[in-house]
Short mmCIF file of C-alpha atoms in Angstrom, two decimals:
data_model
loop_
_atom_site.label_atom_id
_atom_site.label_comp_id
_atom_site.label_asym_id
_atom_site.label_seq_id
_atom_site.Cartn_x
_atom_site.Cartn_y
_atom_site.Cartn_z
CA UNK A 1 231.72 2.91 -38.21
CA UNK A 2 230.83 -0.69 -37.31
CA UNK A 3 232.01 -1.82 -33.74
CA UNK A 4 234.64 -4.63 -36.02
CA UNK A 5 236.19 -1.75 -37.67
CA UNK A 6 236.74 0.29 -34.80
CA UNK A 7 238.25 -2.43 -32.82
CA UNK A 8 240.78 -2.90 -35.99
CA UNK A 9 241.10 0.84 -35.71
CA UNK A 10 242.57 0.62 -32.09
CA UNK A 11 244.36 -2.29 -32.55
CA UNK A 12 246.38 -1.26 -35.15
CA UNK A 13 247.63 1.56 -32.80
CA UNK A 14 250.66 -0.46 -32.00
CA UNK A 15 251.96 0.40 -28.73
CA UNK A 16 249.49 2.56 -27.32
CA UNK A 17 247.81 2.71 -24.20
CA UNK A 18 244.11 2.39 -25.58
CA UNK A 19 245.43 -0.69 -27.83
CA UNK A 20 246.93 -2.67 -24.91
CA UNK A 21 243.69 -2.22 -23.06
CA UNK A 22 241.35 -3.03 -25.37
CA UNK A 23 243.44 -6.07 -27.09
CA UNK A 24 243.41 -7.48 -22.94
CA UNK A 25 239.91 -7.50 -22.92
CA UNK A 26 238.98 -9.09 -25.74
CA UNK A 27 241.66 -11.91 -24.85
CA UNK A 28 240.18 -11.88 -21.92
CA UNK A 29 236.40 -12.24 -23.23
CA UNK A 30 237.81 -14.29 -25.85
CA UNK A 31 239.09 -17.18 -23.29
CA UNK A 32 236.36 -17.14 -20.95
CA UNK A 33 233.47 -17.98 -23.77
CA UNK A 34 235.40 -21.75 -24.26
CA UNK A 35 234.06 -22.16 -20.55
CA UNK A 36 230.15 -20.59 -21.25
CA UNK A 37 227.23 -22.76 -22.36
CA UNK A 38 226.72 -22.65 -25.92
CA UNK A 39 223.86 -20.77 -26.66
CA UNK A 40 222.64 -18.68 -29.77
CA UNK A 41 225.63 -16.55 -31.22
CA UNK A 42 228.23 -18.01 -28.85
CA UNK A 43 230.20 -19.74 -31.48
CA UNK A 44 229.83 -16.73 -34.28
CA UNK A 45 230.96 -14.39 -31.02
CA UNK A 46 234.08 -16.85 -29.77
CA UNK A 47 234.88 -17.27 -33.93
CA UNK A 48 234.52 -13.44 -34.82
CA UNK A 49 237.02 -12.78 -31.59
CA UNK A 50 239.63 -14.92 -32.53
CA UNK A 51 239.63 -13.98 -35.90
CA UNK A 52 240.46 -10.15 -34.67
CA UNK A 53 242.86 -10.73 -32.24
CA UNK A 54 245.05 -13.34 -34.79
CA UNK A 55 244.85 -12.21 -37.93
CA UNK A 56 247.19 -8.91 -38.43
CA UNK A 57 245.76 -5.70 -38.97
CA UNK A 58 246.96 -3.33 -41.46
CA UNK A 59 248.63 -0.66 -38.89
CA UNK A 60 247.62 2.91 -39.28
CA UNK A 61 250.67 5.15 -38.93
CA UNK A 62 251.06 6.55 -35.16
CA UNK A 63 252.80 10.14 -35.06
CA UNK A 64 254.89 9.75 -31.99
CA UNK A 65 255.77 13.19 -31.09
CA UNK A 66 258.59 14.13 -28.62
CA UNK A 67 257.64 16.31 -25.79
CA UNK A 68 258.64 16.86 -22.85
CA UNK A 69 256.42 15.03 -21.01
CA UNK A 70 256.95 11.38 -23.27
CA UNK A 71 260.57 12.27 -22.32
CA UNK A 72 259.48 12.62 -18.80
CA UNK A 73 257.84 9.39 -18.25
CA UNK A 74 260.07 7.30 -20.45
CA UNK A 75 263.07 8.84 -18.19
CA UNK A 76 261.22 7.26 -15.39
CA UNK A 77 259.67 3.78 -16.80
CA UNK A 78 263.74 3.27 -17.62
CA UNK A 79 264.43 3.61 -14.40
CA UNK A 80 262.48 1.12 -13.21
CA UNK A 81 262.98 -1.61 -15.86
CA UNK A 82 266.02 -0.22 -17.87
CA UNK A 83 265.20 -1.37 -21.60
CA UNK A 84 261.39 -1.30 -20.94
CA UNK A 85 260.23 1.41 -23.46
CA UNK A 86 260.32 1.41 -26.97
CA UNK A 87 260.77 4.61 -29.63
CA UNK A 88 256.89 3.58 -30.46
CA UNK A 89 255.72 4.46 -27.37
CA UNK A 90 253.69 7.59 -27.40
CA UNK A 91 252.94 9.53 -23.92
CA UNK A 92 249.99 7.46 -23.30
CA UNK A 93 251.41 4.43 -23.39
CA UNK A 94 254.48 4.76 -21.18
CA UNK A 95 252.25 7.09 -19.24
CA UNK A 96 250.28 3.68 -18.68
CA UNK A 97 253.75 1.62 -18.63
CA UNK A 98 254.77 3.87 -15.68
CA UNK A 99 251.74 3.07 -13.53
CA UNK A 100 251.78 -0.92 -14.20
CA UNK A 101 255.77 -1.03 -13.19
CA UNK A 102 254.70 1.03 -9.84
CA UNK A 103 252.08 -2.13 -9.06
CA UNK A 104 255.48 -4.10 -8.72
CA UNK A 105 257.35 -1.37 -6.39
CA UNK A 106 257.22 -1.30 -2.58
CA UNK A 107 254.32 0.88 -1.88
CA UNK A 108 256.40 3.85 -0.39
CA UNK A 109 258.41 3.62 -3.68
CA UNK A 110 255.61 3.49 -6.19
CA UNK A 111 253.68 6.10 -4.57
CA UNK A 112 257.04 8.49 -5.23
CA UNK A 113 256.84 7.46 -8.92
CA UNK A 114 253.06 8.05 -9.29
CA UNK A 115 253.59 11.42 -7.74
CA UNK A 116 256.69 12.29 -10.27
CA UNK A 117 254.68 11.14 -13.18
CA UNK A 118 251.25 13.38 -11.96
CA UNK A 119 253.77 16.32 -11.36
CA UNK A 120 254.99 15.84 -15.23
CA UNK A 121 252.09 15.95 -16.50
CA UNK A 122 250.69 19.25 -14.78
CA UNK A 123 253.71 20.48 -15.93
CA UNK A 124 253.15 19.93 -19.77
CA UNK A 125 249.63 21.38 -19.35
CA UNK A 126 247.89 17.09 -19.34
CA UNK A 127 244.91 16.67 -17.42
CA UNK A 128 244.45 13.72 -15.43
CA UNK A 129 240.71 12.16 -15.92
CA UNK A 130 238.11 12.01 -12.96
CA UNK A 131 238.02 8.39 -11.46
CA UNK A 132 235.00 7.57 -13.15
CA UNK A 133 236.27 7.99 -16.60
CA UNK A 134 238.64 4.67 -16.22
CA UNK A 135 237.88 1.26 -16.95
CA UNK A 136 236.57 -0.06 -13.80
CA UNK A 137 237.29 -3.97 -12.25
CA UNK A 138 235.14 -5.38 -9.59
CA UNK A 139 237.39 -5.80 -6.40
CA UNK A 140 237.10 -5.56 -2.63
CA UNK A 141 238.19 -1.77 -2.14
CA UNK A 142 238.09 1.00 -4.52
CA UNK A 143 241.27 2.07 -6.16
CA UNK A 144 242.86 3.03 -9.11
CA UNK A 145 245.95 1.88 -10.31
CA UNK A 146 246.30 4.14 -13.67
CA UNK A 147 244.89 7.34 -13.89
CA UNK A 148 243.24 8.45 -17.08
CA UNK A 149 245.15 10.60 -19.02
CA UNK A 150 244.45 13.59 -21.47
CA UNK A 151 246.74 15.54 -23.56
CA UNK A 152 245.47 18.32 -25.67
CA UNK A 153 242.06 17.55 -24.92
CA UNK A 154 242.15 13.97 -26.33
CA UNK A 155 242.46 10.71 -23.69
CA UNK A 156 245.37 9.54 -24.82
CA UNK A 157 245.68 6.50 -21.80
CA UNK A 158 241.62 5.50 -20.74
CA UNK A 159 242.96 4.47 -16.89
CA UNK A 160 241.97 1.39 -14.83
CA UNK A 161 240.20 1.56 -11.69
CA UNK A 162 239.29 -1.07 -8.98
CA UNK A 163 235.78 -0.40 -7.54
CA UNK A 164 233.56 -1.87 -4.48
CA UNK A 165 230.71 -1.67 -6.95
CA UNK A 166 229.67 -4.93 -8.62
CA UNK A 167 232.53 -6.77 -6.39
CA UNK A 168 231.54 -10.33 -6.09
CA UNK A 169 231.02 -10.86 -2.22
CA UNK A 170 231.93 -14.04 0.15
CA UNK A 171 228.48 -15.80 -0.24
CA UNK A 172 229.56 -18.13 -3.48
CA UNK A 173 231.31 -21.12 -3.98
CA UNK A 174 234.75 -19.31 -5.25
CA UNK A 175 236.53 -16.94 -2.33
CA UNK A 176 236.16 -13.22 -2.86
CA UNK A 177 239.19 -12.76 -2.62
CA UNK A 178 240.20 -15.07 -5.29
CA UNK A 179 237.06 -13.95 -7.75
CA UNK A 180 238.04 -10.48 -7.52
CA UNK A 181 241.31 -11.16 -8.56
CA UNK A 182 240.77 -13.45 -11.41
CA UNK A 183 238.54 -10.33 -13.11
CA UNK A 184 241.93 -8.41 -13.07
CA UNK A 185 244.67 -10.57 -13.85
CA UNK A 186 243.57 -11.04 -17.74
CA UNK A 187 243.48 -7.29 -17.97
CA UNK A 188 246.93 -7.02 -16.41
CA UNK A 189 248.14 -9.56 -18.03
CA UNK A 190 247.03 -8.31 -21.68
CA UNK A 191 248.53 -4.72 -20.65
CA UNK A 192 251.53 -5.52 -18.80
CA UNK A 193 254.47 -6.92 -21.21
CA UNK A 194 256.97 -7.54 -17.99
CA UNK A 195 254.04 -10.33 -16.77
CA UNK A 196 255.24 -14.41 -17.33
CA UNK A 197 252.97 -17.30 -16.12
CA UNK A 198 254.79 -20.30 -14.45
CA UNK A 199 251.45 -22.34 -14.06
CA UNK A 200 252.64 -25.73 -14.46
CA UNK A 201 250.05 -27.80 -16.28
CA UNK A 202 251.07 -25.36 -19.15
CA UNK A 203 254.64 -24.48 -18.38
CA UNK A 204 256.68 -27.71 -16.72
CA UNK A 205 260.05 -26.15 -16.27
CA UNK A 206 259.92 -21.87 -16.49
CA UNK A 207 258.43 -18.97 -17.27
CA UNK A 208 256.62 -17.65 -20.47
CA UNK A 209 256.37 -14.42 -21.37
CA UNK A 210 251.97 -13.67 -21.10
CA UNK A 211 253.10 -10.52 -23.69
CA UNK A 212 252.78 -13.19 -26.46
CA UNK A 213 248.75 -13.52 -27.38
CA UNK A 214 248.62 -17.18 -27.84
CA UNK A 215 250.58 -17.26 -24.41
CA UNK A 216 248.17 -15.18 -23.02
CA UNK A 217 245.04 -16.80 -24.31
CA UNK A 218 245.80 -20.20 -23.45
CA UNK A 219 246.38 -19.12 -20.22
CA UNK A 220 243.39 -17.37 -19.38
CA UNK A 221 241.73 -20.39 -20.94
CA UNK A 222 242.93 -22.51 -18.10
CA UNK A 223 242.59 -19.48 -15.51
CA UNK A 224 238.85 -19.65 -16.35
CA UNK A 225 238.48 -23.03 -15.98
CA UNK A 226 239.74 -23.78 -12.61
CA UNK A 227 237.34 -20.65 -11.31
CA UNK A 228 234.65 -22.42 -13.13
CA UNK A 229 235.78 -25.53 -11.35
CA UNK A 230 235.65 -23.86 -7.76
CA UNK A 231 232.18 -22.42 -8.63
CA UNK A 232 230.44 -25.89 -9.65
CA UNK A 233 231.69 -27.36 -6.74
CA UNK A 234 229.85 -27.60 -2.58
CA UNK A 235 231.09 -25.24 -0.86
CA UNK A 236 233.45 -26.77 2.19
CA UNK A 237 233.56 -30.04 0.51
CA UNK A 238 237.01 -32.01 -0.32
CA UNK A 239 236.43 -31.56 -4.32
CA UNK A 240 235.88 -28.11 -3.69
CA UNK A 241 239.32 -27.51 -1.63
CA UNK A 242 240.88 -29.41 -4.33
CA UNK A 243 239.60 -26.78 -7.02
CA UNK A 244 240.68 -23.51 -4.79
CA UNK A 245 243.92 -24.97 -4.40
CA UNK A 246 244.05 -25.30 -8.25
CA UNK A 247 242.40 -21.94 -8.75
CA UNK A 248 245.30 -20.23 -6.16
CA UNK A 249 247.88 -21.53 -8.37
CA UNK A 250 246.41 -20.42 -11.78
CA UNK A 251 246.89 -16.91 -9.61
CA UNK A 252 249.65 -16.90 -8.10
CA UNK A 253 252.06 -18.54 -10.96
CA UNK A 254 251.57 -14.59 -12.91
CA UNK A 255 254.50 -12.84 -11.73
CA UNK A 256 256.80 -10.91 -12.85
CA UNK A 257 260.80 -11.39 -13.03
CA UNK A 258 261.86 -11.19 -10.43
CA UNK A 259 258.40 -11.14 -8.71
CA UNK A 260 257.13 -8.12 -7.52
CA UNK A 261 258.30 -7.98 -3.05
CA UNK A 262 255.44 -9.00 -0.51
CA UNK A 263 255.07 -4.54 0.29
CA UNK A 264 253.94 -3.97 -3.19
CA UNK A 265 250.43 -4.03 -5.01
CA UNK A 266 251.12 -7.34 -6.43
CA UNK A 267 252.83 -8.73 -3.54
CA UNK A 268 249.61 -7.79 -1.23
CA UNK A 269 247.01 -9.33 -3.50
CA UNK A 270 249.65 -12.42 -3.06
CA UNK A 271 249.26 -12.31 0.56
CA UNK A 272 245.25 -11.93 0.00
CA UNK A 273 245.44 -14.87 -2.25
CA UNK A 274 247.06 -17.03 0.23
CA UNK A 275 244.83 -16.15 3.34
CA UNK A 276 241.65 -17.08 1.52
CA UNK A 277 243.32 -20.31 0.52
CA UNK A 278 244.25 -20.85 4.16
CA UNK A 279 240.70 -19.51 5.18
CA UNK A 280 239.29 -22.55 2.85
CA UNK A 281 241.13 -25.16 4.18
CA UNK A 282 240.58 -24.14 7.94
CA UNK A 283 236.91 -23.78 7.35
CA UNK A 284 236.32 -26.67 4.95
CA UNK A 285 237.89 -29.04 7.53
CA UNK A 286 238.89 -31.35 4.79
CA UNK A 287 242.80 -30.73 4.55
CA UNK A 288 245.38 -28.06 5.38
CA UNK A 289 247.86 -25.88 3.27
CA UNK A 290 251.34 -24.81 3.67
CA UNK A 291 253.31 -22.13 2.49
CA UNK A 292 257.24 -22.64 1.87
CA UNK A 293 259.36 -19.92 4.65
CA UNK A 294 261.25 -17.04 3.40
CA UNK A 295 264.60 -19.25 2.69
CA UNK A 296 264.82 -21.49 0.24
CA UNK A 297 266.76 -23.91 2.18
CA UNK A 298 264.45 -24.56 5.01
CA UNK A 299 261.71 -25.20 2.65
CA UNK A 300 262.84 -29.14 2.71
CA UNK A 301 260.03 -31.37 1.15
CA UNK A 302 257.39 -28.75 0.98
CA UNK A 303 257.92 -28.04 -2.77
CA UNK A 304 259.19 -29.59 -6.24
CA UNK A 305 260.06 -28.59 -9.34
CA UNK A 306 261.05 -25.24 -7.84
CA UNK A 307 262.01 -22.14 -10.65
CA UNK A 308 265.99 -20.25 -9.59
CA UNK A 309 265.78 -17.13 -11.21
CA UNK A 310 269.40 -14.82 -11.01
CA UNK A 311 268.57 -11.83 -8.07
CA UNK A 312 271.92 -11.48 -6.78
CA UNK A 313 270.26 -8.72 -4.01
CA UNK A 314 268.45 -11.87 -2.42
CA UNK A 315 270.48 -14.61 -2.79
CA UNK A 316 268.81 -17.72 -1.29
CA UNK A 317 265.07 -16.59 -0.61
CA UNK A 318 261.77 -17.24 -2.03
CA UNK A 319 260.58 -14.80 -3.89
CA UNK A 320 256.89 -16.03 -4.36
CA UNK A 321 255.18 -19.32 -3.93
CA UNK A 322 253.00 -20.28 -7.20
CA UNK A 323 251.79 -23.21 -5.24
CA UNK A 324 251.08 -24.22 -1.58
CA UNK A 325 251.80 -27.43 -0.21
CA UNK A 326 248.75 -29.23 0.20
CA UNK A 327 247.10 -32.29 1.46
CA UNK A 328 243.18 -32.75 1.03
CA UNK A 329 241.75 -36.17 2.75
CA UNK A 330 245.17 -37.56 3.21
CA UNK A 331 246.50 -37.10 -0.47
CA UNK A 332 249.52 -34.45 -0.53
CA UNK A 333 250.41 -32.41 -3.35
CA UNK A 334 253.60 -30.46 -3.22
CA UNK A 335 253.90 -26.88 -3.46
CA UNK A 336 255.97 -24.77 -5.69
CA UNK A 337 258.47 -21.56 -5.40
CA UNK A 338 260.56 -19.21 -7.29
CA UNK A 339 263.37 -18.55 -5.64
CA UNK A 340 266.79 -16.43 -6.22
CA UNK A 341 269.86 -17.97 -6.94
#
């Protein structure tokens, strides 16, 4: 079967865990080759892409069984985001669903739900898949954040791993830090439907929904170009602050509603995020960055054009900052926050 054909094949597996992977990394690949040289088959490649992730695909029917262990898992992906799952889902997918919503739990929380969803699936006789059968992402320590998954013999959810292997290390123009999280947010943000982007220069006023492909694409598009930005610039220099500044918003401005707390997966690589911006500024000597305090009121003229979202549980706080304060060579730029109302 030619490799076009099989990627329509697994496309048109609406709602399952091998679709939502494989439809992030083409959107992915797809949005980074507007940033590449041109060189022989670049256009054909960028053309051929676009072609398969826009034009519908005649879907293939799915047989979603119900077994114990779909019930199982879509028990527990309602119970963290009540209205979540869909009657499409099949075992791999909310089997994947389950691990992305535990990203965005308090560690001690998240690694209860992991632990529930392992023990369902010894129960119904699944096997979970060695670490080196998921996808693997360059990053700083090795991890994986889903599991593989295989029921009846058949991988029914491929997993997604972070490894040390082919990490890009401190030596470059763009922080580690910062690289090794731009590789994963595209392939988060093409598998997890609760992700929105509030990155300004794209969306003024709110939040949009990264679920919806053209969404998703443009902003990757822009993701890539401010890390292509950061890389083309010297190192330490006042252009170059400029650009990781940029680059730590394009990051940080993917959250989810409300945004994941600062003890969880996402809220960590938050915290990462801002210490390499603040490791930048301190060792390119060129400017300085701020980040807004926990309450929303003592955040005075730090920020502007701030997002309110409705958390009654914390009224009044910030619940992440999409962009530090900033002043490079004397010219400020004011930082942003989403905060509950």
């Amino acid at each position: 079967m030619a490799l076009e054909e099989t990627l329509r094949v697994v496309l048109a597996q609406a709602g399952t865990a091998p679709a939502m992977l494989t439809r992030g990394f083409l959107t992915g690949l797809r949005a980074a080759l507007d940033d590449l040289p041109a060189g022989p088959g670049t256009a054909e490649l960028a053309a051929d892409l676009a072609a398969l992730l826009t034009v519908p695909v005649a879907e293939r029917p799915v047989a979603v069984t119900s077994t114990p262990l779909r019930e199982d898992l879509r028990d527990l992906a309602e119970r963290m985001a009540p209205g979540s799952t869909t009657p499409e889902q099949d075992a791999g997918a909310l089997w994947t669903a389950v691990h992305l919503d535990a990203l965005r739990l308090p560690r001690r929380e998240a690694d209860l739900v992991r632990r529930a969803a392992e023990e369902a699936a010894v129960r119904s006789g699944a096997r979970l898949g060695s670490p080196g059968a998921a996808v693997t992402l360059p990053g700083p320590k090795d991890e994986r954040l889903i599991p593989s998954l295989k029921v009846d013999g058949r991988v029914v959810a491929p997993g997604l791993a972070v490894s040390t292997a082919g990490a890009p290390t401190a030596t470059g123009p763009v922080p580690a830090e910062l690289a090794a999280f731009a590789a994963m947010v595209p392939v988060l943000a093409g598998l997890d439907p609760a992700l929105h982007h509030c990155l300004q220069a794209l969306e003024f006023s709110g939040l949009r929904g990264l679920a919806e492909p053209a969404v998703r694409t443009g902003y990757v598009g822009h993701l890539n170009s401010r890390l292509a930005e950061v890389a083309a610039r010297r190192r330490h220099s006042g252009p170059w602050l400029e650009s990781v500044v940029r680059l730590h918003e394009a990051l940080c401005s993917v959250v989810h509603l409300p945004p994941a707390p600062e003890d969880s997966w996402w809220g960590e690589w938050r915290a990462a995020c801002n210490d390499a911006l603040s490791d930048a500024a301190l060792d390119s000597g060129a400017g300085t960055v701020k980040f807004p305090p926990g309450r929303y009121r003592a955040a005075d003229d730090l920020t502007r054009h701030d997002i309110a979202v409705h958390y009654p549980d914390r009224p009044g706080q910030v619940l992440a900052c999409v962009r530090a304060w900033s002043s490079v060579h004397g010219v400020e730029t004011p930082g942003r926050v989403v905060y509950a109302s």
